[in-house]
C-alpha positions as a printed Julia matrix, in Angstrom:
525×3 Matrix{Float64}:
  -9.31  -30.92   41.45
  -8.21  -34.39   41.22
  -5.42  -35.04   39.76
  -7.14  -36.78   36.87
  -9.25  -34.07   36.17
  -8.07  -31.41   33.68
  -8.67  -28.31   32.55
 -11.4   -27.8    29.9
 -10.07  -26.38   26.6
 -11.28  -23.73   24.76
 -13.33  -24.62   21.93
 -11.76  -23.54   18.47
 -13.35  -20.76   16.49
 -15.77  -21.45   14.43
 -14.8   -21.79   10.1
 -16.87  -20.47    7.37
 -15.67  -21.69    3.81
 -16.23  -19.27    0.55
 -14.35  -19.5    -2.94
 -13.21  -16.6    -3.21
 -12.78  -14.1     0.01
 -12.21  -10.31   -0.65
 -10.66   -8.66    2.45
 -11.95   -4.81    2.26
 -14.87   -3.39    1.51
 -14.1     0.23    0.19
 -14.23    1.27   -2.98
 -11.86   -1.33   -4.46
 -13.5    -3.85   -2.41
 -17.38   -3.88   -3.83
 -15.89   -3.2    -7.1
 -14.23   -6.34   -7.07
 -17.21   -7.98   -6.03
 -19.29   -6.7    -8.11
 -17.35   -7.59  -11.02
 -17.14  -11.23  -10.11
 -20.41  -11.18   -9.76
 -20.68  -10.01  -13.59
 -18.18  -12.43  -14.32
 -18.27  -15.37  -12.55
 -21.32  -15.32  -11.33
 -21.54  -19.0    -9.95
 -18.47  -18.0    -7.31
 -19.12  -18.26   -3.19
 -17.63  -15.53   -1.69
 -17.69  -13.18    1.26
 -16.27   -9.78    2.14
 -14.69   -9.07    5.12
 -14.63   -5.37    6.46
 -13.15   -4.12    9.91
 -14.95   -1.11   10.22
 -19.04   -1.2    10.88
 -20.13    0.69    7.61
 -18.01    0.29    3.89
 -16.7     2.71    2.21
 -12.87    2.22    3.42
 -10.53    5.68    2.74
 -13.82    7.54    2.21
 -15.5     5.99    5.81
 -12.59    6.67    7.39
 -11.61   10.06    6.85
 -14.33   12.95    7.83
 -12.43   16.07    8.18
 -13.79   19.15    6.54
 -13.59   19.42    3.51
 -12.82   16.03    2.44
 -13.4    15.16   -1.18
 -11.51   13.46   -4.06
  -8.35   14.39   -5.18
  -9.12   13.08   -9.08
 -12.02   14.02  -11.57
 -15.14   10.85  -10.53
 -15.44    9.84  -14.14
 -11.99    7.92  -13.8
 -12.97    6.85   -9.84
 -15.99    6.2   -10.25
 -17.2     2.16  -11.25
 -16.7     2.06  -15.02
 -19.79   -0.36  -14.99
 -21.7     2.37  -12.46
 -21.94    6.11  -14.71
 -21.06    9.08  -11.98
 -24.93   10.68  -11.67
 -23.72   14.52   -9.95
 -23.06   17.32  -11.19
 -19.7    17.58   -9.67
 -16.81   16.1   -11.1
 -14.55   16.76   -7.83
 -16.95   15.39   -5.33
 -16.65   15.4    -1.55
 -16.72   12.14    1.1
 -19.85   12.0     1.56
 -21.39   11.5    -2.29
 -18.22    9.08   -2.87
 -19.68    7.41   -0.01
 -22.91    7.45   -1.15
 -22.12    6.33   -4.48
 -20.1     2.87   -3.2
 -23.17    2.37   -1.6
 -25.16    2.21   -4.4
 -22.7     0.3    -6.06
 -22.79   -2.02   -2.88
 -27.1    -1.96   -3.23
 -27.42   -2.39   -6.99
 -25.15   -5.8    -7.28
 -26.21   -6.7    -3.61
 -22.82   -6.9    -2.04
 -23.55   -5.59    0.92
 -25.19   -8.82    1.75
 -21.81  -10.58    1.27
 -20.2    -8.12    3.93
 -18.85   -9.69    7.3
 -18.83   -5.4     9.12
 -16.62   -5.68   12.66
 -14.23   -8.6    10.83
 -10.68   -7.68   11.08
  -8.55  -10.14    9.46
  -5.16  -10.16   10.88
  -3.27  -13.25    9.53
  -3.54  -15.81    6.49
  -1.94  -19.03    6.03
  -2.0   -21.27    2.35
  -1.47  -25.5     2.89
  -0.78  -26.41   -0.44
  -1.75  -30.17    0.8
  -5.37  -28.61    0.41
  -5.4   -25.8    -2.18
  -7.05  -23.25    0.86
  -5.82  -20.9     2.96
  -6.75  -20.24    6.19
  -8.23  -16.4     7.31
  -8.1   -15.38   10.87
 -10.03  -12.79   11.68
 -11.23  -10.63   15.24
 -14.55   -9.82   16.02
 -16.57   -8.04   19.43
 -17.48  -11.84   20.03
 -14.41  -13.3    20.0
 -11.79  -15.1    17.08
 -13.18  -16.55   13.88
 -11.84  -18.18   11.14
 -12.43  -18.61    7.18
 -11.24  -20.57    4.54
 -11.23  -19.88    0.83
  -9.54  -21.35   -2.12
  -8.65  -17.85   -3.19
  -7.47  -14.32   -1.27
  -8.58  -11.34   -2.81
  -6.73   -8.37   -0.36
  -8.44   -4.93   -1.37
  -7.58   -3.19    1.73
  -5.33   -0.69    0.27
  -2.1     0.51    1.61
  -3.52    3.32    4.64
  -2.75    2.5     8.58
  -6.18    3.07    9.59
  -5.04    2.56   12.37
  -2.62    5.08   12.92
  -1.73    8.43   10.81
   1.87    9.39   10.69
   3.04   11.83   13.3
   6.2    13.4    13.65
   7.99   14.22   17.08
   7.69   17.7    17.57
   9.89   19.05   20.41
   7.89   20.43   23.1
   4.08   19.41   21.52
   3.29   18.65   25.71
   3.86   22.57   26.11
   1.07   23.06   23.69
  -2.45   24.74   25.5
  -4.64   24.28   22.66
  -6.12   21.68   20.45
  -3.72   19.65   18.65
  -5.8    17.38   15.73
  -4.68   14.4    13.18
  -6.61   14.68   10.51
  -7.25   10.92    9.79
  -8.95   11.07   13.39
 -11.12   14.4    12.98
 -13.14   14.79   16.11
 -16.57   15.5    15.39
 -17.01   18.01   18.16
 -14.0    20.47   17.03
 -14.85   23.83   17.17
 -12.89   26.37   15.54
 -15.12   28.91   15.13
 -12.87   32.71   15.55
 -10.06   30.73   16.3
  -6.27   30.92   15.26
  -5.67   27.47   12.75
  -2.06   26.58   11.76
  -2.1    23.36   10.0
   1.66   21.61    9.85
   1.73   20.24    5.74
   1.33   21.07    2.09
  -0.27   17.94    0.92
  -3.51   17.0    -0.93
  -5.23   16.57    3.29
  -3.61   20.01    3.85
  -4.71   21.69    0.81
  -8.46   20.59    1.46
  -8.73   21.43    4.89
  -7.63   24.72    4.61
 -10.31   26.44    2.34
 -12.68   24.58    4.47
 -11.73   25.84    7.51
 -10.78   29.12    6.53
 -14.92   30.16    6.14
 -14.94   29.52   10.18
 -11.64   30.57   11.49
 -10.15   33.5    12.23
  -7.2    32.82   10.2
  -5.25   30.0     8.7
  -2.3    29.26    8.21
  -0.19   26.69    5.96
   2.75   26.06    7.35
   4.98   23.93    4.93
   8.9    22.83    5.32
   8.65   23.22    1.66
   6.33   23.62   -1.38
   4.19   21.46   -3.53
   2.95   21.84   -7.03
  -0.46   22.77   -7.33
  -3.06   22.42   -9.85
  -6.4    24.01  -10.58
  -9.07   22.46  -11.63
 -12.88   23.16  -12.79
 -14.96   21.41   -9.54
 -17.59   20.68  -12.5
 -17.63   20.11  -16.35
 -20.49   21.54  -18.97
 -18.98   19.58  -21.72
 -20.53   16.49  -19.63
 -23.37   17.87  -18.33
 -24.51   18.49  -22.52
 -22.95   14.76  -22.88
 -24.93   13.37  -20.36
 -27.88   15.06  -21.02
 -28.09   14.0   -24.56
 -26.95   10.64  -24.86
 -27.31    7.15  -22.47
 -26.31    8.08  -19.38
 -23.23    4.44  -20.08
 -22.39    5.84  -23.45
 -21.65    9.32  -21.54
 -19.51    7.73  -18.76
 -17.32    6.04  -21.4
 -16.8     8.99  -23.39
 -15.72   10.46  -20.25
 -13.83    8.39  -18.65
 -11.91    7.79  -21.83
 -11.55   11.86  -21.75
 -10.46   11.87  -18.7
  -8.18    9.32  -18.44
  -6.54   10.6   -22.18
  -6.07   14.34  -20.3
  -4.69   12.89  -17.13
  -2.41   10.86  -19.34
  -1.39   13.27  -21.52
  -0.26   15.48  -18.77
   1.75   13.55  -16.71
   3.64   12.48  -19.79
   4.92   15.94  -20.6
   5.32   16.95  -17.05
   7.9    13.79  -17.45
   9.49   14.4   -20.54
   9.55   18.06  -20.12
   9.37   19.37  -16.94
  10.16   22.64  -17.32
   6.87   23.65  -19.4
   4.62   22.17  -17.09
   6.64   24.13  -13.75
   5.9    27.91  -16.0
   1.92   26.59  -16.25
   1.43   25.67  -12.57
   3.33   28.82  -12.2
   1.08   30.47  -14.71
  -2.0    29.23  -12.91
  -0.78   30.16   -9.47
  -0.11   34.04  -10.38
  -3.21   33.86  -12.63
  -4.91   34.13   -8.54
  -2.27   35.26   -6.26
  -0.46   38.04   -8.8
   2.55   37.87   -6.51
   5.06   36.72   -8.18
   7.67   37.11   -5.3
   4.62   34.81   -3.0
   4.27   32.66   -5.57
   7.58   31.96   -5.86
   8.94   31.71   -1.69
   5.31   29.45   -1.48
   4.46   27.37   -4.78
   7.48   26.76   -6.62
   8.59   23.37   -5.47
  12.57   21.93   -5.37
  11.49   18.69   -7.61
  10.51   17.91  -10.49
   6.72   17.82  -11.21
   5.52   14.49  -10.71
   8.45   13.33   -8.46
   5.43   14.0    -5.89
   1.39   13.07   -6.28
   0.35   16.32   -7.64
  -2.36   18.31   -5.59
  -5.93   19.13   -6.89
  -7.7    22.71   -6.0
 -11.13   22.94   -7.35
 -11.62   26.37   -8.38
  -8.44   27.08   -6.68
  -9.95   27.54   -3.51
  -7.33   27.57   -1.37
  -5.57   30.45   -3.62
  -8.84   32.54   -3.31
  -8.44   31.8     0.35
  -5.12   33.47    0.43
  -6.38   36.66   -1.36
  -9.13   37.29    0.34
  -6.68   37.17    4.01
  -8.86   34.17    5.88
  -5.42   32.11    4.78
  -1.34   32.29    4.74
   1.37   30.5     4.13
   4.54   30.35    5.43
   7.37   28.24    4.72
  10.0    27.25    7.63
  10.8    24.63   10.14
   9.47   24.19   13.33
  11.6    24.55   16.44
   9.17   23.51   18.51
   6.06   23.79   20.06
   5.16   26.32   22.53
   2.2    26.98   25.02
   0.67   29.46   22.69
   1.64   27.73   19.05
   4.29   27.55   17.11
   8.24   28.83   16.72
  10.07   28.67   14.01
  13.7    28.21   13.53
  13.57   32.14   11.98
  12.53   33.09   15.36
   9.16   34.21   14.34
   6.32   32.19   16.1
   2.55   31.62   14.97
  -0.32   31.67   17.86
  -2.36   28.69   17.75
  -6.03   27.39   19.13
  -5.57   24.6    17.32
  -2.79   23.18   15.46
  -3.51   20.42   12.52
  -1.22   17.89   12.2
  -1.94   17.16    8.69
   2.41   15.52    8.46
   0.65   12.03    6.52
  -0.12    9.09    6.72
   0.95    6.05    7.42
   1.26    2.92    4.94
   0.7    -0.93    5.33
   0.74   -3.38    3.23
  -2.56   -5.48    3.05
  -3.61   -4.34    5.93
  -1.07   -5.19    7.94
  -2.07   -8.89    7.9
   0.47  -11.46    8.55
   1.36  -14.53    5.73
   2.51  -17.74    6.1
   2.8   -19.75    3.14
   3.15  -24.04    4.12
   4.7   -22.61    7.51
   6.98  -20.16    5.94
   6.45  -16.13    7.18
   6.28  -14.69    4.05
   8.61  -11.12    4.14
   6.51   -8.84    1.34
   9.77   -6.63    1.22
  11.16   -9.78   -0.25
   8.7   -10.68   -3.13
   8.69   -9.14   -6.32
   5.15   -8.2    -7.96
   3.71  -10.36  -10.71
   1.83   -7.69  -13.5
   1.44   -5.44   -9.73
  -1.42   -7.36   -8.54
  -0.05  -11.21   -7.05
   3.25  -11.8    -5.18
   6.26  -14.31   -6.14
   5.71  -17.65   -4.27
   2.86  -16.7    -3.0
  -0.68  -18.71   -4.25
  -4.0   -18.28   -4.96
  -3.89  -14.5    -3.86
  -4.69  -11.36   -5.06
  -4.05   -7.61   -4.55
  -5.4    -4.35   -5.67
  -3.06   -1.52   -6.02
  -4.47    1.8    -8.32
  -1.9     4.54   -9.6
  -0.24    7.13   -8.16
  -0.69    9.25  -11.24
  -4.67    8.82  -12.06
  -7.59    7.63  -10.17
  -6.7     4.85   -8.46
 -10.44    3.05   -9.45
  -8.7     3.07  -13.31
  -6.81    0.49  -12.13
  -8.25   -1.35   -9.18
 -10.7    -2.21  -12.09
  -8.72   -3.59  -14.3
  -7.54   -5.95  -11.39
 -10.56   -6.78  -10.61
 -11.52   -8.19  -13.92
  -8.32  -10.1   -14.22
  -8.75  -11.99  -11.09
 -12.2   -13.84  -12.03
  -9.96  -14.47  -15.21
  -7.51  -15.95  -14.02
 -10.18  -18.3   -11.56
 -11.98  -18.61  -15.67
  -8.96  -20.12  -16.46
  -8.96  -22.5   -13.2
 -11.71  -23.55  -13.44
 -12.05  -24.94  -16.99
  -8.3   -26.36  -16.38
  -9.26  -28.26  -13.15
  -5.94  -25.73  -11.52
  -6.11  -26.0    -8.32
  -3.0   -23.91   -7.15
  -1.39  -20.57   -9.34
   1.21  -19.45   -7.77
   3.88  -16.57   -9.63
   7.45  -17.93  -10.32
  10.09  -15.41  -11.1
  13.46  -15.65  -12.29
  14.07  -11.32  -11.63
  15.86   -9.36   -9.74
  13.37   -7.18   -7.75
  15.59   -3.87   -8.07
  12.9    -1.12   -8.17
  10.52    0.34   -5.58
   6.36   -0.61   -5.92
   5.6     2.88   -5.51
   7.73    5.23   -7.46
   7.33    8.08   -6.05
   9.69   10.55   -3.58
   6.99   11.27   -1.2
   8.26   11.19    2.5
   5.41    9.0     3.39
   5.9     6.2     0.11
  10.01    6.33    1.02
   9.11    5.33    4.67
   7.43    2.2     3.58
   8.92    1.46    0.9
  10.94   -1.72    2.07
   7.61   -3.15    3.93
   5.96   -3.83    0.17
   7.2    -5.98   -2.36
   9.4    -4.67   -5.19
   9.25   -4.93   -8.45
  11.56   -6.03  -11.69
  11.91   -3.6   -15.06
   9.9    -5.88  -17.02
   6.95   -7.75  -17.77
   5.11   -9.26  -16.07
   7.2    -8.25  -13.26
   6.62   -4.7   -13.62
   3.94   -2.26  -12.06
   3.2     0.09  -14.91
   1.74    3.69  -14.46
  -0.21    4.08  -17.81
  -3.93    3.09  -17.95
  -3.76    2.08  -21.17
  -1.01   -0.19  -21.73
  -2.2    -1.71  -18.1
  -5.81   -1.61  -20.17
  -4.8    -3.74  -22.89
  -1.41   -5.81  -21.44
  -3.79   -6.92  -18.34
  -6.89   -7.55  -20.53
  -5.21   -9.51  -22.97
  -1.97  -11.37  -20.63
  -1.11  -14.61  -21.01
  -2.73  -15.77  -17.26
  -0.72  -18.85  -17.54
   3.25  -16.97  -18.1
   5.75  -17.29  -15.69
   3.08  -19.18  -13.73
   3.5   -22.58  -11.66
   0.1   -23.79  -12.2
  -0.6   -27.52  -10.07
  -3.29  -29.15  -11.19
  -6.18  -30.52   -8.33
  -5.18  -34.12  -10.11
  -2.15  -33.49   -7.61
  -2.92  -32.29   -4.9
  -1.88  -33.94   -1.78
   1.55  -35.83   -3.98
   5.01  -33.89   -4.12
   6.81  -34.28   -7.89
  10.24  -34.37   -7.85
  10.45  -32.86  -11.31
   8.96  -29.55   -9.76
  10.19  -27.48   -7.1
   8.0   -24.88   -5.21
   8.87  -21.79   -4.62
   9.99  -20.57   -1.68
   8.15  -17.93    0.09
   9.83  -15.0    -1.56
   9.4   -17.16   -4.47
  12.86  -14.97   -6.61
  15.42  -16.91   -8.1
  17.73  -13.95   -9.36
  18.61  -13.76  -12.9
  22.35  -12.43  -13.18
  22.71  -12.64  -16.63
  20.3   -10.04  -17.32
  20.93   -6.62  -17.77
  19.76   -3.83  -16.43
  17.19   -2.21  -18.48
  16.76    2.25  -18.68
  13.38    3.1   -17.41
  10.79    4.31  -19.89
   9.11    7.39  -19.22
   5.69    5.34  -19.7
   6.09    2.61  -17.15
């Protein structure tokens, strides 16, 4: 090579533009695409999905017994009736339901599978996001005018795994439910499931019918509630009423019941404790066993309540195919688990149902005009946008009810905002608060939430800067919200020009108001 020759530069990755990019083709993303088509059919959009299948969480988790932990009349979309008999559905039925919705609305044709979003950069001069993705064929860039994040908040690449002393000594099979091996055999084997959350109480009854014995090992108890897996009233309504009308009535019935129970738990915790203890005693009959293994030290709904359809976990315990041990792990041994009490649990298979790792916005990095956004320093706007971050929405559901209830409200709010921007020729919409974000986004005491809360946006104490946990208030509040309130709106005619009278917010977007007195938190929030 001569001195005048140079190495050719690699060609820049291909770029595609859409009006709207939706990240994630799970329950939220497919629902958002359906709503966008219903309410703004002229918008050009694409869904970017890192996996090779749609379904999101319901495609990722494949452990035995995987199912919803809430009823399908509220987890399903309001525009697509749930027609199956079971109100508590398994993962395969939910995946099929999401796929049917995608096909009915033509959403599948807009999905780019195997496309992992790793970063996004906003440029105010052009009012565009540049979205960087990784594919099997190499990097690819997309641009869009509005970015809608529907990637949930689980880390798909890693579950939470504590470091247990001696784990390397275990001679059996170690499994995390998030990565369940298809060929795992547990027939006639001793299985220990570490954990007492939703995953553990789902797994154990499914394993207990085949394994020699299944032990649930927990450090402390969790609250469990028993619900029927099907609803005779729902069956009758669907027999005599049009499908959409029956679905709507059932949806509001179940929302009302779950919200009423949540409010009762927060306002009258002792009454709810007594009720839940009574449900456990109805199955187990042994007061000392219930007090030791199913009586938590925290209040109901300080952590998410676990559902056991038809009391299946209690039934397995009564049959002797499953049992519960409440103790701390001293170390893992070759043959199983040694507890602090000195007891050793023998195991051929250990399932570490120790929780999930949370990752906001799928772990992607965000830059606004060259400045990286620290999500932990932003404040959430109506629980769906971020302070100082233009033309971006994210979807997050309820922690005390079905995820889809709130996801659908968000999916309807975004087209309303986009419609306003189109009508009034607004190019940029940026939440611009004057509040201090002094509350965590997810107000739960669960370990998986506490471990990650610093990574997430925060919320204030007053509207529109707080994330409510009340569907009825949100249905009215988001449906009738003033789309211009606390928003910095830039007309398309002003692009590229710098105004001396308007200073854009920083990437954090927060101007602390020291004059605002803290307010007492409302139970209904």
